[in-house]
Every structure is written in structure tokens, then in C-alpha cells.
Short mmCIF file of C-alpha atoms (C1' of nucleotides) in Angstrom, two decimals:
data_model
loop_
_atom_site.label_atom_id
_atom_site.label_comp_id
_atom_site.label_asym_id
_atom_site.label_seq_id
_atom_site.Cartn_x
_atom_site.Cartn_y
_atom_site.Cartn_z
CA MET K 1 -9.31 25.99 -12.12
CA GLY K 2 -12.20 28.37 -12.65
CA ARG K 3 -15.88 27.83 -12.15
CA ASP K 4 -16.61 26.61 -15.66
CA GLU K 5 -13.67 24.28 -15.66
CA PHE K 6 -14.86 22.93 -12.34
CA ILE K 7 -18.28 22.19 -13.75
CA ASP K 8 -16.74 20.39 -16.68
CA ALA K 9 -14.40 18.48 -14.39
CA CYS K 10 -17.31 17.33 -12.22
CA LYS K 11 -19.11 16.02 -15.25
CA GLN K 12 -16.00 14.24 -16.44
CA VAL K 13 -15.60 12.33 -13.21
CA GLY K 14 -19.32 11.64 -12.98
CA LEU K 15 -20.27 13.96 -10.14
CA ASN K 16 -23.52 15.84 -10.30
CA VAL K 17 -23.03 19.56 -10.41
CA THR K 18 -24.81 20.94 -7.39
CA TYR K 19 -25.06 24.40 -5.95
CA GLN K 20 -23.30 23.22 -2.78
CA ARG K 21 -20.33 21.78 -4.63
CA ILE K 22 -19.86 24.92 -6.65
CA ALA K 23 -20.14 27.13 -3.58
CA ILE K 24 -17.63 25.08 -1.60
CA PHE K 25 -15.19 24.91 -4.47
CA ASN K 26 -15.46 28.64 -5.09
CA LYS K 27 -14.77 29.48 -1.47
CA LEU K 28 -11.79 27.18 -1.42
CA MET K 29 -10.39 28.84 -4.54
CA GLU K 30 -10.73 32.26 -2.95
CA HIS K 31 -8.26 31.14 -0.29
CA THR K 32 -4.52 31.00 -0.52
CA ASP K 33 -4.14 29.81 3.05
CA HIS K 34 -5.44 26.26 2.90
CA PRO K 35 -8.53 26.45 5.07
CA SER K 36 -10.15 23.77 7.17
CA ALA K 37 -13.60 22.32 6.58
CA ASP K 38 -14.93 24.51 9.34
CA ASP K 39 -13.42 27.65 7.80
CA ILE K 40 -15.19 26.88 4.53
CA TYR K 41 -18.39 26.04 6.34
CA LYS K 42 -18.48 29.39 8.12
CA GLU K 43 -18.01 31.27 4.87
CA VAL K 44 -20.37 29.28 2.70
CA ARG K 45 -23.02 29.60 5.37
CA GLN K 46 -23.06 33.36 4.80
CA ASP K 47 -24.50 32.83 1.34
CA TYR K 48 -26.26 29.58 2.03
CA PRO K 49 -27.43 29.38 5.64
CA THR K 50 -28.96 25.92 5.51
CA ILE K 51 -25.80 24.11 4.46
CA SER K 52 -24.55 21.53 6.92
CA LEU K 53 -21.01 21.13 8.22
CA ALA K 54 -21.22 17.45 7.36
CA THR K 55 -21.97 18.39 3.76
CA VAL K 56 -18.86 20.53 3.65
CA TYR K 57 -16.76 17.68 4.97
CA LYS K 58 -18.30 15.18 2.61
CA THR K 59 -17.99 17.48 -0.38
CA LEU K 60 -14.35 18.30 0.29
CA GLU K 61 -13.52 14.62 0.66
CA THR K 62 -15.44 13.77 -2.48
CA LEU K 63 -13.71 16.46 -4.52
CA ALA K 64 -10.32 15.37 -3.15
CA LYS K 65 -11.04 11.75 -3.98
CA HIS K 66 -11.68 12.75 -7.58
CA ASP K 67 -8.57 14.92 -7.65
CA LEU K 68 -10.41 18.16 -8.23
CA ILE K 69 -8.86 19.55 -5.06
CA SER K 70 -6.43 18.07 -2.55
CA LYS K 71 -5.89 17.62 1.13
CA VAL K 72 -2.65 19.19 2.27
CA THR K 73 -2.61 17.18 5.47
CA TYR K 74 -3.69 13.78 4.42
CA LEU K 75 -1.77 12.13 7.28
CA HIS K 76 -3.68 14.18 9.76
CA ASP K 77 -5.96 11.60 11.31
CA ILE K 78 -3.60 10.16 13.92
CA ALA K 79 -0.49 11.72 15.44
CA ARG K 80 2.64 9.77 14.52
CA TYR K 81 5.90 9.96 16.41
CA ASP K 82 9.53 9.58 15.59
CA GLY K 83 12.36 8.59 17.92
CA THR K 84 14.65 11.25 16.56
CA SER K 85 14.17 14.99 16.67
CA GLU K 86 16.42 15.75 13.70
CA ALA K 87 14.57 16.78 10.55
CA HIS K 88 14.74 14.15 7.89
CA HIS K 89 12.78 12.87 4.94
CA HIS K 90 10.00 10.38 4.57
CA LEU K 91 8.39 8.00 2.20
CA VAL K 92 4.67 7.67 2.84
CA CYS K 93 2.41 4.97 1.50
CA ILE K 94 -0.84 6.65 0.56
CA LYS K 95 -2.74 3.42 1.11
CA CYS K 96 -1.61 2.00 4.44
CA LYS K 97 -0.02 5.25 5.68
CA LYS K 98 3.23 3.53 6.50
CA ILE K 99 6.02 6.07 7.02
CA ILE K 100 9.60 5.13 6.16
CA ASP K 101 12.68 7.23 6.81
CA ILE K 102 14.88 8.27 3.93
CA ASP K 103 18.49 8.97 4.46
CA SER K 104 19.72 11.06 1.57
CA ASN K 105 22.58 13.48 1.38
CA ALA K 106 21.16 14.85 -1.84
CA LEU K 107 17.95 15.87 -0.08
CA ASP K 108 19.83 17.34 2.84
CA ALA K 109 21.74 19.50 0.41
CA ILE K 110 18.73 21.19 -1.18
CA GLY K 111 18.91 24.33 0.91
CA ILE K 112 16.42 27.11 0.61
CA PRO K 113 15.63 27.91 -2.99
CA ALA K 114 14.44 31.06 -4.67
CA GLY K 115 10.68 31.41 -4.45
CA VAL K 116 10.65 31.23 -0.66
CA PRO K 117 9.51 34.49 0.90
CA GLY K 118 12.25 36.25 2.83
CA ASN K 119 10.04 37.38 5.69
CA PHE K 120 9.77 33.87 7.01
CA ARG K 121 12.40 32.43 9.30
CA ILE K 122 12.93 28.88 8.11
CA LEU K 123 14.04 26.38 10.71
CA ASN K 124 14.22 23.22 8.68
CA TYR K 125 12.60 21.37 5.85
CA ARG K 126 11.56 17.88 4.98
CA VAL K 127 10.73 16.16 1.78
CA GLN K 128 7.85 13.75 1.71
CA PHE K 129 7.53 11.22 -1.08
CA ASP K 130 4.05 9.85 -1.53
CA GLY K 131 3.55 6.53 -3.19
CA ILE K 132 2.50 2.93 -2.86
CA CYS K 133 4.53 0.52 -0.78
CA GLU K 134 5.41 -2.95 -1.96
CA SER K 135 2.81 -4.79 0.08
CA CYS K 136 -0.03 -2.46 -0.92
CA GLU K 137 1.10 -2.72 -4.53
CA SER K 138 1.01 -6.50 -4.55
CA ALA K 139 -2.28 -6.51 -2.65
CA SER K 140 -3.87 -4.41 -5.40
CA THR K 141 -2.49 -6.41 -8.32
CA GLU K 142 -3.91 -9.58 -6.80
CA GLN K 143 -7.35 -8.26 -7.58
CA GLU K 144 -6.77 -8.33 -11.33
CA MET X 1 19.79 8.05 21.06
CA GLY X 2 20.23 5.14 23.43
CA ARG X 3 18.82 4.61 26.86
CA ASP X 4 21.66 6.26 28.74
CA GLU X 5 21.75 9.23 26.43
CA PHE X 6 18.02 9.58 26.91
CA ILE X 7 18.42 9.66 30.67
CA ASP X 8 21.08 12.33 30.37
CA ALA X 9 18.98 14.30 27.93
CA CYS X 10 16.01 14.24 30.30
CA LYS X 11 18.16 15.58 33.07
CA GLN X 12 19.53 18.29 30.82
CA VAL X 13 16.08 19.61 29.95
CA GLY X 14 14.89 19.27 33.53
CA LEU X 15 12.56 16.31 33.21
CA ASN X 16 12.47 13.72 35.92
CA VAL X 17 13.60 10.33 34.73
CA THR X 18 10.69 8.00 35.34
CA TYR X 19 10.12 4.38 34.50
CA GLN X 20 7.22 5.36 32.22
CA ARG X 21 9.26 7.82 30.21
CA ILE X 22 12.05 5.33 29.69
CA ALA X 23 9.62 2.59 28.72
CA ILE X 24 7.80 4.81 26.21
CA PHE X 25 11.01 6.14 24.72
CA ASN X 26 12.46 2.64 24.40
CA LYS X 27 9.40 1.33 22.62
CA LEU X 28 9.45 4.27 20.24
CA MET X 29 13.10 3.61 19.44
CA GLU X 30 12.37 -0.02 18.65
CA HIS X 31 10.13 1.17 15.84
CA THR X 32 11.19 2.28 12.41
CA ASP X 33 7.61 2.86 11.32
CA HIS X 34 6.57 5.94 13.26
CA PRO X 35 3.89 4.58 15.54
CA SER X 36 0.87 6.31 17.02
CA ALA X 37 0.32 6.92 20.71
CA ASP X 38 -2.04 3.99 20.78
CA ASP X 39 0.52 1.67 19.17
CA ILE X 40 3.02 2.57 21.86
CA TYR X 41 0.39 2.21 24.56
CA LYS X 42 -0.49 -1.32 23.48
CA GLU X 43 3.15 -2.37 23.55
CA VAL X 44 4.17 -0.69 26.77
CA ARG X 45 1.14 -2.17 28.46
CA GLN X 46 2.60 -5.64 27.90
CA ASP X 47 5.41 -4.87 30.32
CA TYR X 48 3.57 -2.35 32.44
CA PRO X 49 -0.15 -3.17 32.58
CA THR X 50 -1.21 -0.24 34.74
CA ILE X 51 0.04 2.49 32.44
CA SER X 52 -2.63 4.80 31.11
CA LEU X 53 -3.17 5.85 27.50
CA ALA X 54 -3.30 9.45 28.67
CA THR X 55 0.16 9.04 30.17
CA VAL X 56 1.47 7.82 26.84
CA TYR X 57 -0.02 10.84 25.06
CA LYS X 58 1.25 13.24 27.66
CA THR X 59 4.71 11.71 27.72
CA LEU X 60 5.08 11.73 23.94
CA GLU X 61 4.01 15.36 23.79
CA THR X 62 6.34 16.27 26.63
CA LEU X 63 9.31 14.55 25.01
CA ALA X 64 8.51 16.18 21.67
CA LYS X 65 8.24 19.58 23.30
CA HIS X 66 11.74 19.16 24.66
CA ASP X 67 13.03 17.90 21.32
CA LEU X 68 13.95 14.47 22.57
CA ILE X 69 11.65 12.95 19.98
CA SER X 70 9.47 14.49 17.28
CA LYS X 71 6.01 14.35 15.87
CA VAL X 72 6.06 13.47 12.20
CA THR X 73 2.55 14.78 11.67
CA TYR X 74 2.50 17.98 13.58
CA LEU X 75 -0.18 19.47 11.32
CA HIS X 76 -2.46 16.59 12.13
CA ASP X 77 -5.08 18.24 14.27
CA ILE X 78 -7.34 19.63 11.53
CA ALA X 79 -7.61 18.61 7.91
CA ARG X 80 -6.54 21.41 5.56
CA TYR X 81 -7.54 21.66 1.93
CA ASP X 82 -6.04 23.06 -1.21
CA GLY X 83 -7.85 24.25 -4.33
CA THR X 84 -5.40 22.56 -6.62
CA SER X 85 -4.66 18.88 -6.90
CA GLU X 86 -1.18 19.30 -8.34
CA ALA X 87 1.64 18.48 -5.93
CA HIS X 88 3.53 21.55 -4.85
CA HIS X 89 5.54 22.83 -1.93
CA HIS X 90 4.65 24.56 1.29
CA LEU X 91 5.92 26.87 3.93
CA VAL X 92 4.38 26.13 7.32
CA CYS X 93 4.47 28.39 10.33
CA ILE X 94 5.03 26.16 13.33
CA LYS X 95 3.28 28.67 15.59
CA CYS X 96 0.05 29.67 13.85
CA LYS X 97 0.05 26.74 11.40
CA LYS X 98 -0.40 29.01 8.44
CA ILE X 99 0.37 27.19 5.18
CA ILE X 100 1.75 29.14 2.23
CA ASP X 101 2.38 27.81 -1.27
CA ILE X 102 5.84 27.91 -2.73
CA ASP X 103 6.34 28.01 -6.43
CA SER X 104 9.86 26.87 -7.16
CA ASN X 105 11.28 25.31 -10.27
CA ALA X 106 14.32 24.27 -8.29
CA LEU X 107 12.20 22.19 -5.95
CA ASP X 108 10.22 20.70 -8.80
CA ALA X 109 13.48 19.56 -10.35
CA ILE X 110 14.72 17.51 -7.39
CA GLY X 111 13.58 14.18 -8.71
CA ILE X 112 13.97 10.96 -6.81
CA PRO X 113 17.40 10.71 -5.20
CA ALA X 114 19.46 7.72 -4.21
CA GLY X 115 18.47 6.44 -0.81
CA VAL X 116 14.86 5.90 -1.78
CA PRO X 117 13.94 2.22 -1.75
CA GLY X 118 13.20 0.86 -5.21
CA ASN X 119 10.28 -1.31 -4.14
CA PHE X 120 8.10 1.71 -3.60
CA ARG X 121 6.18 3.28 -6.44
CA ILE X 122 6.54 7.01 -5.95
CA LEU X 123 3.73 9.16 -7.26
CA ASN X 124 4.90 12.62 -6.27
CA TYR X 125 6.73 14.50 -3.61
CA ARG X 126 6.45 17.74 -1.72
CA VAL X 127 8.86 19.79 0.27
CA GLN X 128 7.67 21.37 3.47
CA PHE X 129 9.60 24.21 5.03
CA ASP X 130 8.90 24.72 8.70
CA GLY X 131 9.53 28.07 10.27
CA ILE X 132 8.11 31.18 11.84
CA CYS X 133 6.03 33.58 9.83
CA GLU X 134 6.48 37.32 9.99
CA SER X 135 3.51 38.04 12.23
CA CYS X 136 4.38 35.29 14.73
CA GLU X 137 7.97 36.51 14.73
CA SER X 138 7.04 40.07 15.55
CA ALA X 139 4.49 38.91 18.11
CA SER X 140 7.20 37.04 19.99
CA THR X 141 9.77 39.84 19.90
CA GLU X 142 7.20 42.20 21.41
CA GLN X 143 7.49 40.24 24.62
CA GLU X 144 11.12 41.14 25.10
"C1'" DT R 1 -44.15 12.03 -15.57
"C1'" DT R 2 -42.36 8.28 -12.91
"C1'" DA R 3 -38.80 5.58 -11.10
"C1'" DT R 4 -34.20 5.30 -9.63
"C1'" DA R 5 -30.04 7.04 -8.04
"C1'" DA R 6 -27.38 10.67 -5.99
"C1'" DT R 7 -27.05 14.27 -2.79
"C1'" DT R 8 -28.08 16.91 1.17
"C1'" DA R 9 -29.35 18.29 6.04
"C1'" DA R 10 -29.80 17.16 10.53
"C1'" DT R 11 -28.28 14.71 14.01
"C1'" DA R 12 -26.15 10.92 16.40
"C1'" DA R 13 -22.08 8.32 16.96
"C1'" DT R 14 -17.19 7.57 16.90
"C1'" DG R 15 -12.62 8.03 18.08
"C1'" DA R 16 -8.41 10.66 18.94
"C1'" DT R 17 -6.85 13.78 22.07
"C1'" DT R 18 -6.95 16.78 26.16
"C1'" DA R 19 -8.45 18.27 30.76
"C1'" DT R 20 -9.30 17.23 35.42
"C1'" DT R 21 -8.27 15.57 39.68
"C1'" DA R 22 -6.72 12.70 43.26
"C1'" DA R 23 -3.07 9.51 44.33
"C1'" DA R 24 1.72 8.33 43.96
"C1'" DA R 25 6.40 9.35 43.31
"C1'" DA R 26 10.33 12.35 43.25
"C1'" DA R 27 13.04 16.27 44.85
"C1'" DG R 28 14.52 19.54 48.27
"C1'" DA R 29 14.90 21.37 52.87
"C1'" DA R 30 15.43 20.69 57.65
"C1'" DT P 1 15.72 10.38 57.67
"C1'" DT P 2 11.35 13.06 57.85
"C1'" DC P 3 8.54 16.71 56.37
"C1'" DT P 4 7.15 19.68 52.63
"C1'" DT P 5 6.64 20.90 48.00
"C1'" DT P 6 6.58 19.86 43.28
"C1'" DT P 7 6.15 16.74 39.56
"C1'" DT P 8 4.22 12.90 37.52
"C1'" DT P 9 0.92 9.38 36.92
"C1'" DA P 10 -3.62 6.89 36.52
"C1'" DA P 11 -8.24 6.97 35.90
"C1'" DT P 12 -11.80 9.00 33.99
"C1'" DA P 13 -14.53 12.62 32.06
"C1'" DA P 14 -14.82 16.02 28.60
"C1'" DT P 15 -13.89 17.96 24.11
"C1'" DC P 16 -13.73 18.39 19.41
"C1'" DA P 17 -12.93 16.94 14.61
"C1'" DT P 18 -14.75 13.77 11.71
"C1'" DT P 19 -17.84 10.10 10.05
"C1'" DA P 20 -22.10 7.42 9.94
"C1'" DT P 21 -26.94 7.25 9.69
"C1'" DT P 22 -31.16 8.24 7.88
"C1'" DA P 23 -34.91 10.63 6.02
"C1'" DA P 24 -35.86 14.29 2.89
"C1'" DT P 25 -34.66 16.51 -1.29
"C1'" DT P 26 -32.86 16.92 -5.77
"C1'" DA P 27 -31.06 15.24 -10.06
"C1'" DT P 28 -31.02 11.92 -13.73
"C1'" DA P 29 -32.87 8.37 -16.74
"C1'" DA P 30 -36.51 5.87 -18.73
#
DNA sequence: TTATAATTAATAATGATTATTAAAAAAGAA
DNA sequence: TTCTTTTTTAATAATCATTATTAATTATAA
């Protein structure tokens, strides 16, 4: 998404188009390496020295909430442990952050596809399915 | 892994077998929902009121380091953002935590396999490949 | 313009995690 | 066993990412 598209997208979701939002979005788009809020802050501050780190955090979360960008590590707030050390696959509820194991031969058989750089030694992989669990689903339909 | 296997495994990796380690491991194994350190702490404290939260953290990290258990959310320390909101796949360096996008039609075509509970509304999925990137690889071979 | 709502900047507060350190427990040697 | 050394634990302080607060600023609507 380019700058103009971003501006349109902000308007569509009802966000005011501010200099800060554009600057933060632009810096994020310049990256291919999935930066942290602090990374973005340090860069944006070059052009805009009075911006606050809290603004960067808030803006990134706001943009993610409206699906203009995304958070790669949305389960990052608390460390979660697993009794087994073997790589396997998970179902994650995006509402309550419940994590459920998936046992699937089909997923174990994926292997390493084309499109994966060769200069990277891959140790294992895991598939994460994001969705809404039964109890969160029924909790939300009760509201209607 | 059961209790006895755990004790053997500790010995194999050179960790002393302590009451605390057994208690923490047992509680973790009772869970299917991938608890946090604090969850484990609250439960272990029922049986062992003098245990410290820091001990639980340290023990979980120690066990994970020796591959007796694992951390589901090992990228959890800092939130990382992505300029696009479309689900896609990633390569993650387990050393420097670099995240690289993978564009793969094969991965996009996986779909939802058998083994995934039906009472869960899946919104999307992503495959994460864990490994060692080129620069971390060459940095470690320099040591030899 | 004027009023109202949204956003920002600065800073304080929170909360998860880690570091520190002294005491306790375990392991090894005599 | 007893002494010595190393590892582990408990308690607590410190750190650091993130969020909340609040007053000032900016944008929008009337």
C-alpha cells in the first residue's frame, strides 16, 4: 500500500489523516524486516524530533486494529510454555489467546517449499491457525 | 514425557533433579492450554507455598534451554509490526530474531487440514519457519 | 468562527521478566 | 561422614516494554 492508498484507507475507516500517522506508516513500509515500535520511533524522530514513543506505540496499535498494518507477534505479551519440545502446530483464539495443539500428519508433511531462501538453515516449522474459539464465538453472538 | 522420563532427561543434560523442577514440570504437563509462568506459579504455590515466581521463570527458561519443554511464544519479548495486513508466512532466525517474509503459493494452498477442531472459526493461518540466518551461521562458525 | 471531538506529547504507572544476592541444598572429595 | 565447592532457590530490587493519564494541540463539524 502506497502513501495515497494509505490516506484513502484511513479515511475509509474513519481515522484522521495526520502527519504522524503518515510518517509512521511510511517508515514501516520502508522496512522488510518487521521492526519494533522503538525502531520506528528512532527513525521517525530523525525527521520529526518532537514525536513521542507513546505516539508511535499508539499509532501502530491503532493502524493494526483497523487492519491497515499488522502485528507479526500478536501473542507477544506473555510468554507461554509447552510441555513438549517437539515442534507442532497450534490453533490460537485471537480473542482469549487460548492456544490449542493440532496433531496433523498433513501439516507435518508440508516440508520446505520453494520461495524459502537457501541461505537459511531451517530447523523446523510450525503452522499457526488464528481464529475464534467456541466460547468466544458464543460470547459475542449473545450480544446481538 | 512422564515424571520418570523427566528425571532421566534432567540427568542426561546435567541438571540437578530438584523438587521445584519436578513440581513445575508436572504442572506444565497437566495443562493442554500452554500456560504462562504466572499460571504455573499460582498452581505450584498451592502445594509448595514458599516457591518464588522468579524460580518458576528461571526453571521454565532453564528447561526450555535444554529442550525438555518449549516456549510457544519465543518471539514474545518485543512487538514486531508488518506493513501489510494480509496473512503471509515468515522465516525467523532463532538467534537474532530477524523476520523475513516468504512468498509461497504452496504454503498459501495448504488449507485447513483434518485434525483441526470444527468448533473453531478459523480466519487465517501462517507458517513460521525457525532457523539460523546466514549472518548468524557464519558468526558461529567463526568461533571454531 | 466556535464548539466538539480526536489526536498528540510528555510523563507516570503498570506489569512481565531479569538481575542480584544471600541462604539452602546438592554434589564431590577426603 | 565431614568439609568444600558448586548449583539452586527465595526474596527482592531493578529493568524495560507497554499502557494509562492528562493537558495541550489539532482537526472536524456546525
